mmCIF file with all atom_site columns, N, CA and C in Angstrom:
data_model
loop_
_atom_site.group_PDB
_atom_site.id
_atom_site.type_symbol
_atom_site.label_atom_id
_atom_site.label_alt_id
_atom_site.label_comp_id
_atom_site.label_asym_id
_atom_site.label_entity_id
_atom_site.label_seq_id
_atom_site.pdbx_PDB_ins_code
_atom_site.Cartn_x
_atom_site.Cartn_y
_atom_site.Cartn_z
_atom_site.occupancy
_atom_site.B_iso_or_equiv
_atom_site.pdbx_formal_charge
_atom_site.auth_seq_id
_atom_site.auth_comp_id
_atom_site.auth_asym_id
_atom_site.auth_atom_id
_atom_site.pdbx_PDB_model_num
ATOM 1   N N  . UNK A 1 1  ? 120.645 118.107 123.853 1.00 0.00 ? 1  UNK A N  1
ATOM 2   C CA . UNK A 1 1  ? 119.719 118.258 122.756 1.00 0.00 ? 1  UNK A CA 1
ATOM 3   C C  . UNK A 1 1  ? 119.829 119.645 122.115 1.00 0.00 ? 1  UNK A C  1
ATOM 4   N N  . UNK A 1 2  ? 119.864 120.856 123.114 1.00 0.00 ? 2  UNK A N  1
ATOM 5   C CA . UNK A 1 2  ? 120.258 121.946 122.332 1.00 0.00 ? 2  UNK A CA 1
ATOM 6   C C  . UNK A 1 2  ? 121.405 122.301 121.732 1.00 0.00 ? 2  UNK A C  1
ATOM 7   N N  . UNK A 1 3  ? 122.663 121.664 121.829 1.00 0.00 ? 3  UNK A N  1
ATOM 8   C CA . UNK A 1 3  ? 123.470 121.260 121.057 1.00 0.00 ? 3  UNK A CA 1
ATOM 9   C C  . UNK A 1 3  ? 123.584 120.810 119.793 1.00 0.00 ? 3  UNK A C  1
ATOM 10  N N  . UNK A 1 4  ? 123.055 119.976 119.974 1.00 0.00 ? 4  UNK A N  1
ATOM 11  C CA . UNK A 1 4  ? 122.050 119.054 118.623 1.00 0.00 ? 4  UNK A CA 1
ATOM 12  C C  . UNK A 1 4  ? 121.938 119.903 117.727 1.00 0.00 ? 4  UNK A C  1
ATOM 13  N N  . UNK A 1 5  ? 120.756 120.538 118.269 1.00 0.00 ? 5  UNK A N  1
ATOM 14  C CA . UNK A 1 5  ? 119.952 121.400 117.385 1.00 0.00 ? 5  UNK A CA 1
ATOM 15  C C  . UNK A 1 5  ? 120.588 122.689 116.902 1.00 0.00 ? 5  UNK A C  1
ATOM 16  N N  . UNK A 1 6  ? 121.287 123.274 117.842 1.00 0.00 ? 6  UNK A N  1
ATOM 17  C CA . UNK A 1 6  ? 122.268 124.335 117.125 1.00 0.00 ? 6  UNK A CA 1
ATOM 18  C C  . UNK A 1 6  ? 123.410 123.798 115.528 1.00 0.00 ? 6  UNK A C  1
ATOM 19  N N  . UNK A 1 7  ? 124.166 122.577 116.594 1.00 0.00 ? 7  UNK A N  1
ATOM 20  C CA . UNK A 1 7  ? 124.592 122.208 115.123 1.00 0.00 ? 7  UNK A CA 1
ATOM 21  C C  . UNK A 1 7  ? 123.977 122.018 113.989 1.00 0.00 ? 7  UNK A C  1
ATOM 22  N N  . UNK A 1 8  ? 122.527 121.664 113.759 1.00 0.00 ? 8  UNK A N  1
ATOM 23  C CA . UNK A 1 8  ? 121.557 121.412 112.785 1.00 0.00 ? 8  UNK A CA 1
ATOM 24  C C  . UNK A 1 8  ? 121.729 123.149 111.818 1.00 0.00 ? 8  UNK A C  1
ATOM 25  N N  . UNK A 1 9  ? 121.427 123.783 112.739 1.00 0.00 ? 9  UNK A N  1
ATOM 26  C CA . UNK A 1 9  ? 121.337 125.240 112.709 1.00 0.00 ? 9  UNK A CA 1
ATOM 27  C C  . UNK A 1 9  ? 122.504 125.518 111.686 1.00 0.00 ? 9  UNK A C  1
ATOM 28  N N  . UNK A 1 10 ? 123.526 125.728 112.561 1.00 0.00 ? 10 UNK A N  1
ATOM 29  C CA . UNK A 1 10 ? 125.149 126.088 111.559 1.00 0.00 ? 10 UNK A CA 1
ATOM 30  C C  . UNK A 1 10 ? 124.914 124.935 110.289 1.00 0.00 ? 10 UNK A C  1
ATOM 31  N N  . UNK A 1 11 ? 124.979 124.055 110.225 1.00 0.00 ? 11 UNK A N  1
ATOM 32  C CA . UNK A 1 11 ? 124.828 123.175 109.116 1.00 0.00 ? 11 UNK A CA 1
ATOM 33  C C  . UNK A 1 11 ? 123.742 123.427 107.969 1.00 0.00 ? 11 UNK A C  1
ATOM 34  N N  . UNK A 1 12 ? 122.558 124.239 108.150 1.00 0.00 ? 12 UNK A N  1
ATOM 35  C CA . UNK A 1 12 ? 121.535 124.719 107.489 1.00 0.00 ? 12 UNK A CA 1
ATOM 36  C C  . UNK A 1 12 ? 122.131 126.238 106.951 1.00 0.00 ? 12 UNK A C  1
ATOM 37  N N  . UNK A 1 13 ? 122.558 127.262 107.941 1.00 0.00 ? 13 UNK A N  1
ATOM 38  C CA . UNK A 1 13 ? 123.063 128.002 107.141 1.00 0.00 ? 13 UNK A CA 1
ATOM 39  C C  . UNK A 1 13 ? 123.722 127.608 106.339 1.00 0.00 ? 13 UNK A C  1
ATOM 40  N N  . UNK A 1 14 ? 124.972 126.894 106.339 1.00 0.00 ? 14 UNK A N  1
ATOM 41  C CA . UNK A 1 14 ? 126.151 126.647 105.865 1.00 0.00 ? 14 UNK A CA 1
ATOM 42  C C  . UNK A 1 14 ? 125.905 126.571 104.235 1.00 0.00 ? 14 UNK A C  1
ATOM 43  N N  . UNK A 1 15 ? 124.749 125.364 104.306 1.00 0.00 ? 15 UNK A N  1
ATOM 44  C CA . UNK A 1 15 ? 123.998 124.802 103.033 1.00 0.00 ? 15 UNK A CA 1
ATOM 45  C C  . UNK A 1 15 ? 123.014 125.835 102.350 1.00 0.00 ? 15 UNK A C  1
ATOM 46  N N  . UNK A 1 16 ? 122.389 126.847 103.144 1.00 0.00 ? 16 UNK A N  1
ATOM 47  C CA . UNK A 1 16 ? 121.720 128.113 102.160 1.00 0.00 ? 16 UNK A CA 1
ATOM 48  C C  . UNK A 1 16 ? 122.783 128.731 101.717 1.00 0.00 ? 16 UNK A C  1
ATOM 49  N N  . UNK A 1 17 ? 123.522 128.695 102.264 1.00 0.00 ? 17 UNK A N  1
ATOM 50  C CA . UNK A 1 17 ? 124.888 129.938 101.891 1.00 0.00 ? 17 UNK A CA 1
ATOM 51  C C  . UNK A 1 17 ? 125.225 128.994 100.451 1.00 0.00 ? 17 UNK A C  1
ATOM 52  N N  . UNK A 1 18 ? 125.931 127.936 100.422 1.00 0.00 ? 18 UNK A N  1
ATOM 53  C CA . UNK A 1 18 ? 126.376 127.456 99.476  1.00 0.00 ? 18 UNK A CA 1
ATOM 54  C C  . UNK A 1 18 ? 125.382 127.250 98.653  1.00 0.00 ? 18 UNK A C  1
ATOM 55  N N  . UNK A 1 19 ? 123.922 127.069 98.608  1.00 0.00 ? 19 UNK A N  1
ATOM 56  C CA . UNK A 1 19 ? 122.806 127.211 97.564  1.00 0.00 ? 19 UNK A CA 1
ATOM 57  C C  . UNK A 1 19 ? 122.945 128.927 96.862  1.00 0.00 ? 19 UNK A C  1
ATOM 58  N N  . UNK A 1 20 ? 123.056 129.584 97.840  1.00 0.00 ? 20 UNK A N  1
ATOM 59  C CA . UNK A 1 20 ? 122.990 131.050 97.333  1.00 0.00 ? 20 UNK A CA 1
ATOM 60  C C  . UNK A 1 20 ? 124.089 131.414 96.291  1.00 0.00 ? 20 UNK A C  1
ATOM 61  N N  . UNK A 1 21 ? 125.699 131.352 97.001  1.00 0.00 ? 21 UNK A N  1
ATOM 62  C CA . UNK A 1 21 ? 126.223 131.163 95.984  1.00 0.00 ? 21 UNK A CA 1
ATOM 63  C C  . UNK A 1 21 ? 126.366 130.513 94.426  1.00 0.00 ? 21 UNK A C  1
ATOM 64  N N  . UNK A 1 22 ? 125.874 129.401 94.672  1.00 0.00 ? 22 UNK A N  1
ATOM 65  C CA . UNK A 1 22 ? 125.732 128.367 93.542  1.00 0.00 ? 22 UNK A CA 1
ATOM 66  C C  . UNK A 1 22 ? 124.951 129.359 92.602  1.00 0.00 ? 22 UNK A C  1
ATOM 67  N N  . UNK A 1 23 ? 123.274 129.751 93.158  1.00 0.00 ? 23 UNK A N  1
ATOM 68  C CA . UNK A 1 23 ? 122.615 130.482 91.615  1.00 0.00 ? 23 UNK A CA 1
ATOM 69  C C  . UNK A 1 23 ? 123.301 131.763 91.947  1.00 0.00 ? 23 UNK A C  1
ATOM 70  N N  . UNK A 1 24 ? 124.007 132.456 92.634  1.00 0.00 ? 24 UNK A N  1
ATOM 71  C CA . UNK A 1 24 ? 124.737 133.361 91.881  1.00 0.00 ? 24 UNK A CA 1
ATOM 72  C C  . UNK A 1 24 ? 126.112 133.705 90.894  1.00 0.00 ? 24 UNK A C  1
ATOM 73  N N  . UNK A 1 25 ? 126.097 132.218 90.784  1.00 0.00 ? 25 UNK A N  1
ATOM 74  C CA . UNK A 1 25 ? 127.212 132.490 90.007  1.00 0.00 ? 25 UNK A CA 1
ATOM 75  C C  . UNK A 1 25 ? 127.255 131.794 88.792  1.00 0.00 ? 25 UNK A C  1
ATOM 76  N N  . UNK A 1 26 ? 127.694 132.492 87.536  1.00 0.00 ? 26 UNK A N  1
ATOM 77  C CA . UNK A 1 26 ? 127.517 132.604 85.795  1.00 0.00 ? 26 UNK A CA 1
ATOM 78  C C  . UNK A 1 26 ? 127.655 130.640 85.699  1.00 0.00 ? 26 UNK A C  1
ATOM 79  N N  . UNK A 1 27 ? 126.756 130.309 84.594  1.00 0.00 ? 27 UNK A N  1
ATOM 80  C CA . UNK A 1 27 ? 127.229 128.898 84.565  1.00 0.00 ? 27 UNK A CA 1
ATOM 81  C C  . UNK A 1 27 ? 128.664 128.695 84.139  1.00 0.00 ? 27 UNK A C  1
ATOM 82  N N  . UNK A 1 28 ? 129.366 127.385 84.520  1.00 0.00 ? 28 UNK A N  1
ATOM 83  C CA . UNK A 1 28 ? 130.597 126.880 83.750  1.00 0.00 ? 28 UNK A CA 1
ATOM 84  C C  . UNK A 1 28 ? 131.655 127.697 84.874  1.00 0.00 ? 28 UNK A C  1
ATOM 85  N N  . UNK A 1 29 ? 131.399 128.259 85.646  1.00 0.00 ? 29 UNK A N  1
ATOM 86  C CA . UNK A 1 29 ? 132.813 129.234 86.557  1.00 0.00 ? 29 UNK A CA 1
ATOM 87  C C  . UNK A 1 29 ? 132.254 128.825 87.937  1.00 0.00 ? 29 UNK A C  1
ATOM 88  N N  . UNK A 1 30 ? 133.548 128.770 88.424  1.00 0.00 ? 30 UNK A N  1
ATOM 89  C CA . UNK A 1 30 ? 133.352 128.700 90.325  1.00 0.00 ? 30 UNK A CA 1
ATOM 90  C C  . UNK A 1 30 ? 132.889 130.122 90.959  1.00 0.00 ? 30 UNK A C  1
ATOM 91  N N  . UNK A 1 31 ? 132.570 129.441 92.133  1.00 0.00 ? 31 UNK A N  1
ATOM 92  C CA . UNK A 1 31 ? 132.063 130.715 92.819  1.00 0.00 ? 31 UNK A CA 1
ATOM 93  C C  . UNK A 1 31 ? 133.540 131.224 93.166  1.00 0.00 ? 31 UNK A C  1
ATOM 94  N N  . UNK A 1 32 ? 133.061 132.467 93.976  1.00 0.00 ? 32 UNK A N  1
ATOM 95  C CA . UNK A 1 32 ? 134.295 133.674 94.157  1.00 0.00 ? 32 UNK A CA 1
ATOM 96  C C  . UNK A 1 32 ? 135.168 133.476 94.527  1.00 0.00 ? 32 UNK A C  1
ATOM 97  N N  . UNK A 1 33 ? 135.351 132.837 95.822  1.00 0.00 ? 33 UNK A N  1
ATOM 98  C CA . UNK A 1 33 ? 136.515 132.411 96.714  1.00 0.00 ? 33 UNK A CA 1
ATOM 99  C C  . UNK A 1 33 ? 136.885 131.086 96.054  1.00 0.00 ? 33 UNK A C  1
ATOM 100 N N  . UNK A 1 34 ? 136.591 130.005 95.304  1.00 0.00 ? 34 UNK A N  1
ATOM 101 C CA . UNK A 1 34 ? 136.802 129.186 95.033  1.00 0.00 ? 34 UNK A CA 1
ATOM 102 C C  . UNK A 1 34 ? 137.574 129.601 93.578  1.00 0.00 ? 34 UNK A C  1
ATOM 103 N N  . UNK A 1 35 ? 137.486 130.563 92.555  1.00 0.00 ? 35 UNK A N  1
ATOM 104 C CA . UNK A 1 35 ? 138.180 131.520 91.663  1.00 0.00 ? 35 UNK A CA 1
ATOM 105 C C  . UNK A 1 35 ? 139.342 131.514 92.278  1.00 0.00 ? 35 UNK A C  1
ATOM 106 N N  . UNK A 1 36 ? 139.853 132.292 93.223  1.00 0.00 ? 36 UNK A N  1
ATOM 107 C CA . UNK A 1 36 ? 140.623 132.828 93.527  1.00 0.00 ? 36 UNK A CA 1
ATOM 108 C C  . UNK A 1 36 ? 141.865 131.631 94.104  1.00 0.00 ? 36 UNK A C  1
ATOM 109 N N  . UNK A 1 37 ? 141.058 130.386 94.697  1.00 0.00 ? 37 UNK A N  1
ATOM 110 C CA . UNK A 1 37 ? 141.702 129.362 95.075  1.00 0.00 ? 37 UNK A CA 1
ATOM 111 C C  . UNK A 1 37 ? 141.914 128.470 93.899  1.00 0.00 ? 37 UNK A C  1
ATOM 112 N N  . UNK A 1 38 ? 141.434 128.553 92.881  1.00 0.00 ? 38 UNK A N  1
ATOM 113 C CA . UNK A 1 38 ? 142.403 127.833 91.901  1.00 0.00 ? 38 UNK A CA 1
ATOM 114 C C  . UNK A 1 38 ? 143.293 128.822 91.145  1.00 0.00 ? 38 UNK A C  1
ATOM 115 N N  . UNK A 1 39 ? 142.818 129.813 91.148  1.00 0.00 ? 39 UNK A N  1
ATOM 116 C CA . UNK A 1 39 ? 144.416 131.146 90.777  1.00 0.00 ? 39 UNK A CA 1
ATOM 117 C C  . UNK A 1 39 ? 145.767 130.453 91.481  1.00 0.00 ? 39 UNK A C  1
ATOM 118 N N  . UNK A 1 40 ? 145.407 130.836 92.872  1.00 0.00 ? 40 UNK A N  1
ATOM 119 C CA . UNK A 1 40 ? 146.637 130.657 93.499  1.00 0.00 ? 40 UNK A CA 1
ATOM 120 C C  . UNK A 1 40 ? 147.164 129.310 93.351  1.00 0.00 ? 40 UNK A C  1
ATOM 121 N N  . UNK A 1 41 ? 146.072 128.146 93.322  1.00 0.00 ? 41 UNK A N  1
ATOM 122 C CA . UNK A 1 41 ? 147.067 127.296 93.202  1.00 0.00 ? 41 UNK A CA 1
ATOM 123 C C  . UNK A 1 41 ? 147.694 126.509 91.210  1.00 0.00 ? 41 UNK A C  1
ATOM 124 N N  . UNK A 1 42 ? 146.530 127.544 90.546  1.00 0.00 ? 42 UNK A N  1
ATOM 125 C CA . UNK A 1 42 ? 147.581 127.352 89.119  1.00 0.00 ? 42 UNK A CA 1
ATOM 126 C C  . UNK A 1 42 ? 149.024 127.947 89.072  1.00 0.00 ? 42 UNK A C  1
ATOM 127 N N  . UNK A 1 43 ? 149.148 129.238 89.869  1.00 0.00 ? 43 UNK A N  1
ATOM 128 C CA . UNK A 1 43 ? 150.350 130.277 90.062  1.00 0.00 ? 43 UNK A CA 1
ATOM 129 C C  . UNK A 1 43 ? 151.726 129.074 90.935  1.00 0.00 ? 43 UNK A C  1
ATOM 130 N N  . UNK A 1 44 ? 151.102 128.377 92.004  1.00 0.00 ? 44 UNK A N  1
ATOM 131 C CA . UNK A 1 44 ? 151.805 127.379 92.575  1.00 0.00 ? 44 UNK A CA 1
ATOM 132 C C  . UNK A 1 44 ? 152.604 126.430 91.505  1.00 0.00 ? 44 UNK A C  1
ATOM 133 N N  . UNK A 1 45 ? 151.571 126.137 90.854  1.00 0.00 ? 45 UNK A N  1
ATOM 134 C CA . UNK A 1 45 ? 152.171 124.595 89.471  1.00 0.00 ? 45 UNK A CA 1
ATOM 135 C C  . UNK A 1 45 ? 152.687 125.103 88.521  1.00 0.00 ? 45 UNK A C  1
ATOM 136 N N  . UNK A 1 46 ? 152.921 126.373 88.285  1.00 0.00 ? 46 UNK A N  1
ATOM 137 C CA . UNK A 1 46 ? 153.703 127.358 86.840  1.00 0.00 ? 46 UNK A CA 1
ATOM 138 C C  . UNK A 1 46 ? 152.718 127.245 85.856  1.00 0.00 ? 46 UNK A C  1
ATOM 139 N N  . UNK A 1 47 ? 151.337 126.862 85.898  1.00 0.00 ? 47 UNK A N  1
ATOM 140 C CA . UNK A 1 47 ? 150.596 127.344 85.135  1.00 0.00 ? 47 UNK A CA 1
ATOM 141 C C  . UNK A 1 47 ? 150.244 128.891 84.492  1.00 0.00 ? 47 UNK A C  1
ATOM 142 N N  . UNK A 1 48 ? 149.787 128.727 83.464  1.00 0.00 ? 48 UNK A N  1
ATOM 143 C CA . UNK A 1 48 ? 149.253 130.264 82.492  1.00 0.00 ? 48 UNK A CA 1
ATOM 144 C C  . UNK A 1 48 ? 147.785 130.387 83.630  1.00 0.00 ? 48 UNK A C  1
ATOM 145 N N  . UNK A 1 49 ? 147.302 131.696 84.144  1.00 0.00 ? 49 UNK A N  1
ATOM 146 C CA . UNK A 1 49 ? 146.286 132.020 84.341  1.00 0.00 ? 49 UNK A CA 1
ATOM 147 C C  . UNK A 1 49 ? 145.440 131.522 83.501  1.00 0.00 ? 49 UNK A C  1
ATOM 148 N N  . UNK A 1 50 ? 143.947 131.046 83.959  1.00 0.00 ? 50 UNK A N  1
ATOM 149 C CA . UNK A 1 50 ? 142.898 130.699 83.081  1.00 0.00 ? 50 UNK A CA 1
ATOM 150 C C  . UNK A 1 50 ? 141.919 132.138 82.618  1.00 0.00 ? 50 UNK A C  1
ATOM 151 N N  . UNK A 1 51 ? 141.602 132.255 81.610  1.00 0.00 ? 51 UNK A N  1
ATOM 152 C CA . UNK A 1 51 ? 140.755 132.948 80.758  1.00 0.00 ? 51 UNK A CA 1
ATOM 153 C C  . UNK A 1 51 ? 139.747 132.362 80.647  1.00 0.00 ? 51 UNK A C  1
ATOM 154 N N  . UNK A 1 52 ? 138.716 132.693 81.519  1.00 0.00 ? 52 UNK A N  1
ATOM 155 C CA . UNK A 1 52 ? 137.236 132.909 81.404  1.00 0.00 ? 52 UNK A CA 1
ATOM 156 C C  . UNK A 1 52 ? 136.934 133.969 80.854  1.00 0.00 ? 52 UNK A C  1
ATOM 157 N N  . UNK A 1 53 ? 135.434 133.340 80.232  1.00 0.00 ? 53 UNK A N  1
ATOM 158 C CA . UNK A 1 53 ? 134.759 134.049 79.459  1.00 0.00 ? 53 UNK A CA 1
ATOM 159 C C  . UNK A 1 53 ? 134.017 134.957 80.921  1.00 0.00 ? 53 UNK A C  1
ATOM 160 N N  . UNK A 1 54 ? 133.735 136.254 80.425  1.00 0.00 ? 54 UNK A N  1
ATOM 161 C CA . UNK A 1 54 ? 132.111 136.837 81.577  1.00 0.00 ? 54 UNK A CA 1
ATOM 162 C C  . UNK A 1 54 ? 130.749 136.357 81.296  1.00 0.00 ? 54 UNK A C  1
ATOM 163 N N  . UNK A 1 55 ? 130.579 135.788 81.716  1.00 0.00 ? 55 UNK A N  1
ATOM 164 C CA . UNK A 1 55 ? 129.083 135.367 81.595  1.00 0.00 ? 55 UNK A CA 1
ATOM 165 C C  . UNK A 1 55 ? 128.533 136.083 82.643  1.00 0.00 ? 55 UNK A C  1
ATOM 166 N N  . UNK A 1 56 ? 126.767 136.447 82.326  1.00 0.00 ? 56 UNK A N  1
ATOM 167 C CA . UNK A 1 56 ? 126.016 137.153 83.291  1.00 0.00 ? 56 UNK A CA 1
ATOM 168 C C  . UNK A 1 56 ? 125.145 135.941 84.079  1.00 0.00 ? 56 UNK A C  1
ATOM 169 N N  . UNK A 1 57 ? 124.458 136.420 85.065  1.00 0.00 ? 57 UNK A N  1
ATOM 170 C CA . UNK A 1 57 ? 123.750 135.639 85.626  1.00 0.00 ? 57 UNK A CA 1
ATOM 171 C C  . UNK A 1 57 ? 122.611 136.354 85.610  1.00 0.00 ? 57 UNK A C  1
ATOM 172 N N  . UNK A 1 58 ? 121.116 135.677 85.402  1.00 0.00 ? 58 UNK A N  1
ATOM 173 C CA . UNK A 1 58 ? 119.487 136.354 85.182  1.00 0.00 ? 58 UNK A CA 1
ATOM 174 C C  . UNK A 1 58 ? 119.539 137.170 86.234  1.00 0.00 ? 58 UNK A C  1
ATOM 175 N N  . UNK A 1 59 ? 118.752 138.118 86.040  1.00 0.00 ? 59 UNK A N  1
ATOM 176 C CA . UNK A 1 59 ? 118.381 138.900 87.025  1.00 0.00 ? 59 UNK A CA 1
ATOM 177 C C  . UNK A 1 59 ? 116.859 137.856 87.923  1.00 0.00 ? 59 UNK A C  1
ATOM 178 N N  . UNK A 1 60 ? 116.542 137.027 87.651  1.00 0.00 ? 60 UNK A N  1
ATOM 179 C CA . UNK A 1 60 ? 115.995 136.385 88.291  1.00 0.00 ? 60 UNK A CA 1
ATOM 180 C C  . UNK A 1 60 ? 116.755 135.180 89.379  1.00 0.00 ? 60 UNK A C  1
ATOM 181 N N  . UNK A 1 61 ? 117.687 134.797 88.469  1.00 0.00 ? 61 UNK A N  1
ATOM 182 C CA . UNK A 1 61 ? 118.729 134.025 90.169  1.00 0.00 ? 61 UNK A CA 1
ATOM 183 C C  . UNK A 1 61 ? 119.299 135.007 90.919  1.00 0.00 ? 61 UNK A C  1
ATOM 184 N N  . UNK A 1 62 ? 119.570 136.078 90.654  1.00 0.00 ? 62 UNK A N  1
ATOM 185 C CA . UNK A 1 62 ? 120.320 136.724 91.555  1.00 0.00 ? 62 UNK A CA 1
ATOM 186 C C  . UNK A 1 62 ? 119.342 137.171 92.448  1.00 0.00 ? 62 UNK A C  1
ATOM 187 N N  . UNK A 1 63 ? 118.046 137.182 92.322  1.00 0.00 ? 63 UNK A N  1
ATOM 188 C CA . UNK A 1 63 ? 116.849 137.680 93.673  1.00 0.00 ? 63 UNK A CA 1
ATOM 189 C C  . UNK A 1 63 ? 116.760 136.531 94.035  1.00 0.00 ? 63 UNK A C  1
ATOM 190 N N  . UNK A 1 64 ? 116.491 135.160 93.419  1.00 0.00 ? 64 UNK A N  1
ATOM 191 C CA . UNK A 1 64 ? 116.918 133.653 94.159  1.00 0.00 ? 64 UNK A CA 1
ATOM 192 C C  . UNK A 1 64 ? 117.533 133.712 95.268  1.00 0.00 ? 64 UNK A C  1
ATOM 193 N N  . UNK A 1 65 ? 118.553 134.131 94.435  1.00 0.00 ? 65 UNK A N  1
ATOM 194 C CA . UNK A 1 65 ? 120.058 134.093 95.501  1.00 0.00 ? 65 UNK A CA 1
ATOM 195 C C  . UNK A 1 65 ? 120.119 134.565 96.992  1.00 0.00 ? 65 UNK A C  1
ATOM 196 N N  . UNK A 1 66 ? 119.282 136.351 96.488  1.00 0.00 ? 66 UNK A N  1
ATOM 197 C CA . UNK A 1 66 ? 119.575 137.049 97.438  1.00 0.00 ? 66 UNK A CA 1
ATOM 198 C C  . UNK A 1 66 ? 117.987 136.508 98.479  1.00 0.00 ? 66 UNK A C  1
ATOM 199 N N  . UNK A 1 67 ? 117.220 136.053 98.261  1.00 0.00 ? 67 UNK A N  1
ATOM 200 C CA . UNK A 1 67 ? 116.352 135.745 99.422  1.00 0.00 ? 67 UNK A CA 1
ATOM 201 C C  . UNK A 1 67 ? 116.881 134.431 99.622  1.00 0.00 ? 67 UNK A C  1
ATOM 202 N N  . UNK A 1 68 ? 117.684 133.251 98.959  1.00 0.00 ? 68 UNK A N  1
ATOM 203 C CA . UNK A 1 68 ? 117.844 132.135 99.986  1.00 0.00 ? 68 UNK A CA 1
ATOM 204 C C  . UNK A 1 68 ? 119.428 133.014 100.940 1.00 0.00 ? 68 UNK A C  1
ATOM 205 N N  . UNK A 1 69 ? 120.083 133.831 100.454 1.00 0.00 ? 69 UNK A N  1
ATOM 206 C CA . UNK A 1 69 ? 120.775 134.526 101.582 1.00 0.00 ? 69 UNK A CA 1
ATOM 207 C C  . UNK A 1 69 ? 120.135 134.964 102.851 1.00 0.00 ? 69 UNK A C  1
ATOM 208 N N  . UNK A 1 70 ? 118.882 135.907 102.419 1.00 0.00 ? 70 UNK A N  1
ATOM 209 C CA . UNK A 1 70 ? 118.227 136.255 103.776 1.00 0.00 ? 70 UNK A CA 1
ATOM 210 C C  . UNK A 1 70 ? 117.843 135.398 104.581 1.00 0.00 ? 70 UNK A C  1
ATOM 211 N N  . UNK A 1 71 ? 117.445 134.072 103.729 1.00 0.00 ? 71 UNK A N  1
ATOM 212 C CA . UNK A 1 71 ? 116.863 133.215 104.894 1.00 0.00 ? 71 UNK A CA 1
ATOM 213 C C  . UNK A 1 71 ? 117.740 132.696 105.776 1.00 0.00 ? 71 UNK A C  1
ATOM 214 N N  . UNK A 1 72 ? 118.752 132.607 105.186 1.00 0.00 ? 72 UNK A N  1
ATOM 215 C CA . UNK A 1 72 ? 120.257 132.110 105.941 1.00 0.00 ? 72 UNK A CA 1
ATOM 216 C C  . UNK A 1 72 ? 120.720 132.917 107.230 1.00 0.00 ? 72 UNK A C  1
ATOM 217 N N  . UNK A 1 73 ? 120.311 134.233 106.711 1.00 0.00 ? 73 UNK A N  1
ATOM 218 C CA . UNK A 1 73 ? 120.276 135.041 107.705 1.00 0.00 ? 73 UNK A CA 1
ATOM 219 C C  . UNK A 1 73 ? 119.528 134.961 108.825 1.00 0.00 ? 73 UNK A C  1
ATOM 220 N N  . UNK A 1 74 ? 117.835 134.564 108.530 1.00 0.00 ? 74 UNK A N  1
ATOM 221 C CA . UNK A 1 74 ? 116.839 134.944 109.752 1.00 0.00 ? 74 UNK A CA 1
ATOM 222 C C  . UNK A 1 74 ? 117.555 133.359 110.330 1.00 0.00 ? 74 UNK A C  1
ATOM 223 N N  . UNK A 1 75 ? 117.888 132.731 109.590 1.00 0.00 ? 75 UNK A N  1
ATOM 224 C CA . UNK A 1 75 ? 117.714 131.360 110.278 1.00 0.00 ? 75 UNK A CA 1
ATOM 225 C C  . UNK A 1 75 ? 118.673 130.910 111.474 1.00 0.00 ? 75 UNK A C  1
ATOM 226 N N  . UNK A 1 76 ? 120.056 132.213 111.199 1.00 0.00 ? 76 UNK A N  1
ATOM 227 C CA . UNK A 1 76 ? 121.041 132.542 111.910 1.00 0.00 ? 76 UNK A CA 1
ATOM 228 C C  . UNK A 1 76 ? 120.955 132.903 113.208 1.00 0.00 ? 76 UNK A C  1
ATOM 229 N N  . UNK A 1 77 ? 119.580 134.032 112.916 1.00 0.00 ? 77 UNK A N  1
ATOM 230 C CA . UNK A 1 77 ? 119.554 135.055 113.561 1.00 0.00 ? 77 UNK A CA 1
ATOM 231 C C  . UNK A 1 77 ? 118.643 134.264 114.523 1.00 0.00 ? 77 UNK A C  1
ATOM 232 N N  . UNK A 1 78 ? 117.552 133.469 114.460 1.00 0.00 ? 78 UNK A N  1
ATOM 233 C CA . UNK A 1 78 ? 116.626 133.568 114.938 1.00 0.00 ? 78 UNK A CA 1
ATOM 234 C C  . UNK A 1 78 ? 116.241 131.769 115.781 1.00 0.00 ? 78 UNK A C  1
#
């Protein structure tokens, strides 16, 4: 059962983490590591690099962001 429940655990971070990312990042663009993984694999197919625009993100998702991070954290932690 505590098995169980740990996996519940990793699986809950996993999912704040990927909520956190999500509102931190500009609409219409992937998050960071997921950027970088379609770079490499446009560079693979002889594609042209893609040109994104910068878009900002509110200063209100990014405190979103950063407390569903913390919770990810205590929830880690605790």
């Amino acid at each position: 059962m505590e098995l169980f429940l740990q996996g519940l655990r990793v699986a809950a971070v996993i999912a704040l983490l990927c909520v956190s990312a999500a509102l931190a990042t500009p609409p219409g663009r992937l998050p960071l590591a997921l950027r970088g993984l379609k770079k490499i694999m446009r560079k693979d197919q002889g594609l042209a690099p893609d040109k994104s625009t910068d878009a900002t993100v509110s200063p209100r998702r990014r405190f979103f962001a950063f407390l569903v991070a913390l919770l990810a954290v205590a929830v880690a932690v605790f």
